[in-house]
GROMACS .gro file of C-alpha atoms in nm:
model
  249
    1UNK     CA    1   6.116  11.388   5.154
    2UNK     CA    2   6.143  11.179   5.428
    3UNK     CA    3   6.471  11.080   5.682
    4UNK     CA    4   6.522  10.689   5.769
    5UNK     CA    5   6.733  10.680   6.100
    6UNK     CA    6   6.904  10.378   6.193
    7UNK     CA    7   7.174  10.497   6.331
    8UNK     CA    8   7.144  10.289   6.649
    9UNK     CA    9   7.123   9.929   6.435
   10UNK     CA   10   7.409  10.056   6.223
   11UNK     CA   11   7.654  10.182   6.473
   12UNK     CA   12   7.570   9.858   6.659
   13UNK     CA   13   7.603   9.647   6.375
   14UNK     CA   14   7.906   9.819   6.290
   15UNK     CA   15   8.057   9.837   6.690
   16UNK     CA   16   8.036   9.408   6.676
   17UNK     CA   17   8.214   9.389   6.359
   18UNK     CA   18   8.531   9.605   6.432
   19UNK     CA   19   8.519   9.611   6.798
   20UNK     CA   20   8.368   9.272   6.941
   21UNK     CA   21   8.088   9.301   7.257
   22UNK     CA   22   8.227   9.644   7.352
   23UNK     CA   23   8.216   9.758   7.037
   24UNK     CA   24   7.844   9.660   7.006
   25UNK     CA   25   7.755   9.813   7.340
   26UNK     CA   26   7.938  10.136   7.208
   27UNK     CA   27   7.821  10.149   6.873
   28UNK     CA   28   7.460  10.082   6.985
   29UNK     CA   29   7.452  10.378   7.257
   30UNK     CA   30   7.687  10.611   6.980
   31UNK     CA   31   7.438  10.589   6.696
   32UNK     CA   32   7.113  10.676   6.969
   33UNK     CA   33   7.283  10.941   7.152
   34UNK     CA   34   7.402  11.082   6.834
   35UNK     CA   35   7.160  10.968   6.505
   36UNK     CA   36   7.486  10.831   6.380
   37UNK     CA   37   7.335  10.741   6.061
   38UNK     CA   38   7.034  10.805   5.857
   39UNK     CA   39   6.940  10.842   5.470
   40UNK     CA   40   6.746  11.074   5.345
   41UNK     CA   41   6.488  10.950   5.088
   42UNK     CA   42   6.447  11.254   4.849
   43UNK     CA   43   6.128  11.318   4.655
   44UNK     CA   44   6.243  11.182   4.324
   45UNK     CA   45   6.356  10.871   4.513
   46UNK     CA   46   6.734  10.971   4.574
   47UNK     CA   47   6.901  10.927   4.882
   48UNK     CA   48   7.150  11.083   5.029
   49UNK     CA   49   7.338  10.948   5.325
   50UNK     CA   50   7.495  11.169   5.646
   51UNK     CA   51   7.719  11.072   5.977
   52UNK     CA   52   7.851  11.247   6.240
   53UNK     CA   53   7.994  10.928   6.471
   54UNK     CA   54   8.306  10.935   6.586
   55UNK     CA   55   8.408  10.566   6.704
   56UNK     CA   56   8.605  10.554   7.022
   57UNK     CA   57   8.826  10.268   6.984
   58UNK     CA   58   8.785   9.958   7.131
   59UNK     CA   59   9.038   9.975   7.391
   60UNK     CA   60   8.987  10.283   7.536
   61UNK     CA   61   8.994  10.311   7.874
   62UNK     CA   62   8.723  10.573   7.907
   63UNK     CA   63   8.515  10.364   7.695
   64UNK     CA   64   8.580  10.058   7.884
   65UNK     CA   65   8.463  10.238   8.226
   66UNK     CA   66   8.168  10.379   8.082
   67UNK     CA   67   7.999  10.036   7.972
   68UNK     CA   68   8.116   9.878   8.299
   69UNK     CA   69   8.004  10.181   8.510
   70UNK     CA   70   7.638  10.155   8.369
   71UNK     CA   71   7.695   9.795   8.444
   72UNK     CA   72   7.742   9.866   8.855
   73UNK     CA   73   7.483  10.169   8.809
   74UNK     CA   74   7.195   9.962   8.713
   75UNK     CA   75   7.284   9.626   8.929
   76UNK     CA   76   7.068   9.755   9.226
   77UNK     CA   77   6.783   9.904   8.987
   78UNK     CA   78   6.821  10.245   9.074
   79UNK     CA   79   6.993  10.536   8.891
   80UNK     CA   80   7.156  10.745   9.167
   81UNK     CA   81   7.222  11.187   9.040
   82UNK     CA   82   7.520  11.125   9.276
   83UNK     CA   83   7.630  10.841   9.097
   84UNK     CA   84   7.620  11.042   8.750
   85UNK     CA   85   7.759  11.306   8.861
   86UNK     CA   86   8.054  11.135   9.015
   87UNK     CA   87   8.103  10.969   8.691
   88UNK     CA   88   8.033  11.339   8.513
   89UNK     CA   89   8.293  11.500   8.697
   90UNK     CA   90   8.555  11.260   8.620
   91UNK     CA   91   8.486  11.277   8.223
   92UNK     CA   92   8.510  11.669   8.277
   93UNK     CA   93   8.870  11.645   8.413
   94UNK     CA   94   8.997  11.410   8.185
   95UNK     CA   95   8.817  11.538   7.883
   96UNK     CA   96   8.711  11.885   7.935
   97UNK     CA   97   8.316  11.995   7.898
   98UNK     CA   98   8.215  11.954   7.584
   99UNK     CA   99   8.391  11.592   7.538
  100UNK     CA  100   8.217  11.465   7.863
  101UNK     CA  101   7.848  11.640   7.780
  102UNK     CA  102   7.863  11.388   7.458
  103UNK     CA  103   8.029  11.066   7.674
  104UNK     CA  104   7.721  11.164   7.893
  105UNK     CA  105   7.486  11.098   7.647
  106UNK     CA  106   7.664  10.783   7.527
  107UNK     CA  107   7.631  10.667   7.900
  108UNK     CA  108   7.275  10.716   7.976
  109UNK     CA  109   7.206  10.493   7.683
  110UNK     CA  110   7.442  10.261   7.736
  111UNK     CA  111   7.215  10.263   8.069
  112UNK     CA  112   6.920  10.173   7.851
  113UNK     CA  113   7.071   9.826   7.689
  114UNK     CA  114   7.138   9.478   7.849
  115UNK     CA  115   7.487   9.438   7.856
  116UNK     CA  116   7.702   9.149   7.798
  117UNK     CA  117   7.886   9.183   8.048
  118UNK     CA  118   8.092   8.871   8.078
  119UNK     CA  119   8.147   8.895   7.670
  120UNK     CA  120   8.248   9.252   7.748
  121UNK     CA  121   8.522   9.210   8.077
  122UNK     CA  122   8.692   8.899   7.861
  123UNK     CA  123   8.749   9.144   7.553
  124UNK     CA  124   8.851   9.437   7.785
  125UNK     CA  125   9.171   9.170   7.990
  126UNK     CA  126   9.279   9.066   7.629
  127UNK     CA  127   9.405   9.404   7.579
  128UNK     CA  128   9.443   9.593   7.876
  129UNK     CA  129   9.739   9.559   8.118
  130UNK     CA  130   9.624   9.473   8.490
  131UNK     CA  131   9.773   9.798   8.682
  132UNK     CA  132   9.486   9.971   8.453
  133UNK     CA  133   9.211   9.673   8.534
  134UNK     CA  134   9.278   9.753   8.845
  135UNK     CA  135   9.250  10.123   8.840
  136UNK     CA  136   8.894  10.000   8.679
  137UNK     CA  137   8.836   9.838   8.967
  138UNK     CA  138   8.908  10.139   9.192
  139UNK     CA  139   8.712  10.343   9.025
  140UNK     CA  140   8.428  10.157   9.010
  141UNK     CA  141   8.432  10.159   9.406
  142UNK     CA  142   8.384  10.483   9.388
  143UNK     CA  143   8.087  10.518   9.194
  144UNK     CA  144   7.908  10.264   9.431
  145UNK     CA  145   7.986  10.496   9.701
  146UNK     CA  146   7.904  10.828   9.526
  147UNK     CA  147   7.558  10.848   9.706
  148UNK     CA  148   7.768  10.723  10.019
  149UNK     CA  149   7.566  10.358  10.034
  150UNK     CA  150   7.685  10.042   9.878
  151UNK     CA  151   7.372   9.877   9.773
  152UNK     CA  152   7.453   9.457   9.802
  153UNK     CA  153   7.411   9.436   9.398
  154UNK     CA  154   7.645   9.661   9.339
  155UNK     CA  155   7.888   9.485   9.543
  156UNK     CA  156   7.822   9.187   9.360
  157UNK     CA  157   7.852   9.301   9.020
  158UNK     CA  158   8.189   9.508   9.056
  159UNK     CA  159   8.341   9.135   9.247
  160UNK     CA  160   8.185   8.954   8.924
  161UNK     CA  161   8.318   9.235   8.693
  162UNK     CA  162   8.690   9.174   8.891
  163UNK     CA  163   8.700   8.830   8.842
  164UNK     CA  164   8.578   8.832   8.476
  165UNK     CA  165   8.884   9.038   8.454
  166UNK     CA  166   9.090   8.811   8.570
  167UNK     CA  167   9.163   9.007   8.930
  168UNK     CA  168   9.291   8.794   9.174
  169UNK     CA  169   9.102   8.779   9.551
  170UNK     CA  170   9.364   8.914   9.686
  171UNK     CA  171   9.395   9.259   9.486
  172UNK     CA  172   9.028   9.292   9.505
  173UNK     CA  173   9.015   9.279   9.836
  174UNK     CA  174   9.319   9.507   9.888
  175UNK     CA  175   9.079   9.758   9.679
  176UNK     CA  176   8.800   9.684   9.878
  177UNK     CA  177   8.957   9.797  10.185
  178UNK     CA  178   8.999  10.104  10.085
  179UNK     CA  179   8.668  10.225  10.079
  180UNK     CA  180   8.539   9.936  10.370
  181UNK     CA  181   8.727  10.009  10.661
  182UNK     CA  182   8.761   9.746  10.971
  183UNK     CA  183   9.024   9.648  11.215
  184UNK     CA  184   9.188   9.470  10.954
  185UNK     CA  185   9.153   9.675  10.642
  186UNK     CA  186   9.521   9.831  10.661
  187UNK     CA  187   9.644   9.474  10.611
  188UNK     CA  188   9.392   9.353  10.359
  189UNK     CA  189   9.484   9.687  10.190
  190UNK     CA  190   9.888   9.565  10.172
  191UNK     CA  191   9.742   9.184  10.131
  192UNK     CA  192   9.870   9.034  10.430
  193UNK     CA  193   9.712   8.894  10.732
  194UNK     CA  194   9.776   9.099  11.096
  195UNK     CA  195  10.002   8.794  11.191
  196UNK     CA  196  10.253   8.886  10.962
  197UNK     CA  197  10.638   8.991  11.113
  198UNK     CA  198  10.735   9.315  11.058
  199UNK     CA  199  10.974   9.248  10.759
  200UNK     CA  200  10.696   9.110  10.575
  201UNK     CA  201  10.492   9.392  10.602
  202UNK     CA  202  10.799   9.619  10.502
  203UNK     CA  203  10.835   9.363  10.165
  204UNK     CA  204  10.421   9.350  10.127
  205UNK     CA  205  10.401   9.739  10.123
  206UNK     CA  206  10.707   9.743   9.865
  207UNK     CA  207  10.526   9.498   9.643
  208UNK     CA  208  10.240   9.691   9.632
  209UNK     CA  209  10.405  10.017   9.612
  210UNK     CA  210  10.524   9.857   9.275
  211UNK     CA  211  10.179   9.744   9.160
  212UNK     CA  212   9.972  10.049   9.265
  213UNK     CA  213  10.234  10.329   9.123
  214UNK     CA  214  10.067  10.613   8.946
  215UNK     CA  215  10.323  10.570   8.676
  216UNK     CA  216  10.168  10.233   8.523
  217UNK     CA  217   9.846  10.480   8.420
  218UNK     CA  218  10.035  10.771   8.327
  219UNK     CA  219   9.946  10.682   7.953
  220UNK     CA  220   9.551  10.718   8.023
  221UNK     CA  221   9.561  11.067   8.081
  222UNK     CA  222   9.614  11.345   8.410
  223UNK     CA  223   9.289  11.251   8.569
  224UNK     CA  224   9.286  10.933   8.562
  225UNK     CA  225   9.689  10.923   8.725
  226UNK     CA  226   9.528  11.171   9.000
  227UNK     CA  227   9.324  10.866   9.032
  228UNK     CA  228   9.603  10.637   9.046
  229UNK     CA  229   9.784  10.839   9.291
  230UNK     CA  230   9.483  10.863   9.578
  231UNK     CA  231   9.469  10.474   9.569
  232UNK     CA  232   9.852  10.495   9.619
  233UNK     CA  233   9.813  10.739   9.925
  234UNK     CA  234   9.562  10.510  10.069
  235UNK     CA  235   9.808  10.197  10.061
  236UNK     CA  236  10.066  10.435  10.188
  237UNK     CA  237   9.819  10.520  10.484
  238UNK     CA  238   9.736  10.225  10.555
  239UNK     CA  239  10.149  10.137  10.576
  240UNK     CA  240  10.175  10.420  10.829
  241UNK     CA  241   9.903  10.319  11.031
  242UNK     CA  242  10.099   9.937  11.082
  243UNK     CA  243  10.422  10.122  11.161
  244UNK     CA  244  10.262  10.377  11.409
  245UNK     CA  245  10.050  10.059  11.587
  246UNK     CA  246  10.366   9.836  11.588
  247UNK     CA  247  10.605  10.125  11.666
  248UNK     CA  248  10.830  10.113  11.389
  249UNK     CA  249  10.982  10.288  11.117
   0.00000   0.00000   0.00000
């Protein structure tokens, strides 16, 4: 008796069918992680076929950060513990143990393939609204400082990854900010320049209290909302900090 496994080539196969470039990339690392498929050749030349993948779907947010995580993870050629376990942790919260040990898996061989990634950030904008591209965005920040240095790479693939997206300058470097600080990174953060009068930084940090509410996420899940709601704090920071230099309220 002998086992084929092809699990890989069929959940690949299968991922580009039903769920485009992502799919592929998904499919691929679901049937390696997991032996999604094989066939067992019996010894009087039956077969007998077993699965045990369970397909995220294709617009999943999860899944959509974990393909474009490995993306920023392996842009400066080095695979950071920090940077897994910041990812690790995150899963955990949102998914609880057990859920996160298997996206864990699917990640590190996601890690392993080439990915499309241009193919892969047009699918992602056709269906995903932009407060949660942008919460992308902001997350993947975060992994590029998880070992607390931004390798130059890594910068350059989360700007390409925002602007396959379809992010404007302007947001991305409002997001930026946030984890870059300099003298002007409170008004980058609300997207103005330090000219601006003091009414139109009042109107710029209502505009962006609008785009950056936790609420436009709620849908994704607890975690990712905390998520939301620590890029809010840091746009409503960087609000304070204006009114407490310009000495108003």
């Amino acid at each position: 008796m002998a086992k084929i496994k092809f699990g890989k080539w069929l959940g690949g196969g299968l991922g580009w069918a039903l769920g485009g470039p992502l799919g592929g990339v998904l499919g691929f690392a679901l049937g390696s992680a997991f032996d999604a498929a094989s066939v067992t050749v019996q010894a009087d030349g039956s077969t007998t076929y077993s699965s045990n993948r369970v397909s995220p779907q294709a617009g999943d947010f999860a899944a959509s950060l974990l393909v474009l995580s490995a993306a920023v993870m392996k842009s400066d050629g080095k695979l950071m513990k920090s940077e897994l376990e910041y990812v690790r942790q995150f899963l955990v919260q949102q998914f609880g143990e057990e859920h996160a040990q298997h996206q864990m898996l699917m990640l590190k061989e996601i890690l392993k393939q080439e990915i499309p990634l241009q193919e892969v950030c047009y699918q992602i904008r056709q269906y995903m609204p932009v407060a949660q591209r942008l919460q992308i965005i902001h997350y993947l920040f975060g992994i590029s400082k998880a070992d607390g240095h931004v390798h130059e790479l890594e910068l350059k693939t989360i700007h390409t990854i925002s602007s396959y997206l379809n992010i404007n300058a302007a947001d991305f470097n409002s997001l930026k900010a946030m984890y870059f600080r300099d003298v002007n990174s409170d008004y980058q953060i609300l997207e103005i320049e330090p000219s601006a009068s003091d009414d139109e930084v009042k109107k710029a940090y209502r505009r962006m209290a609008v785009k950056y509410h936790p609420d436009k996420v709620i849908s994704l899940g607890e975690e990712v909302q905390k998520a939301a709601k620590e890029k809010f704090q840091k746009m409503q920071n960087a609000y304070d900090n204006i009114k407490k230099q310009r000495g108003f309220s």
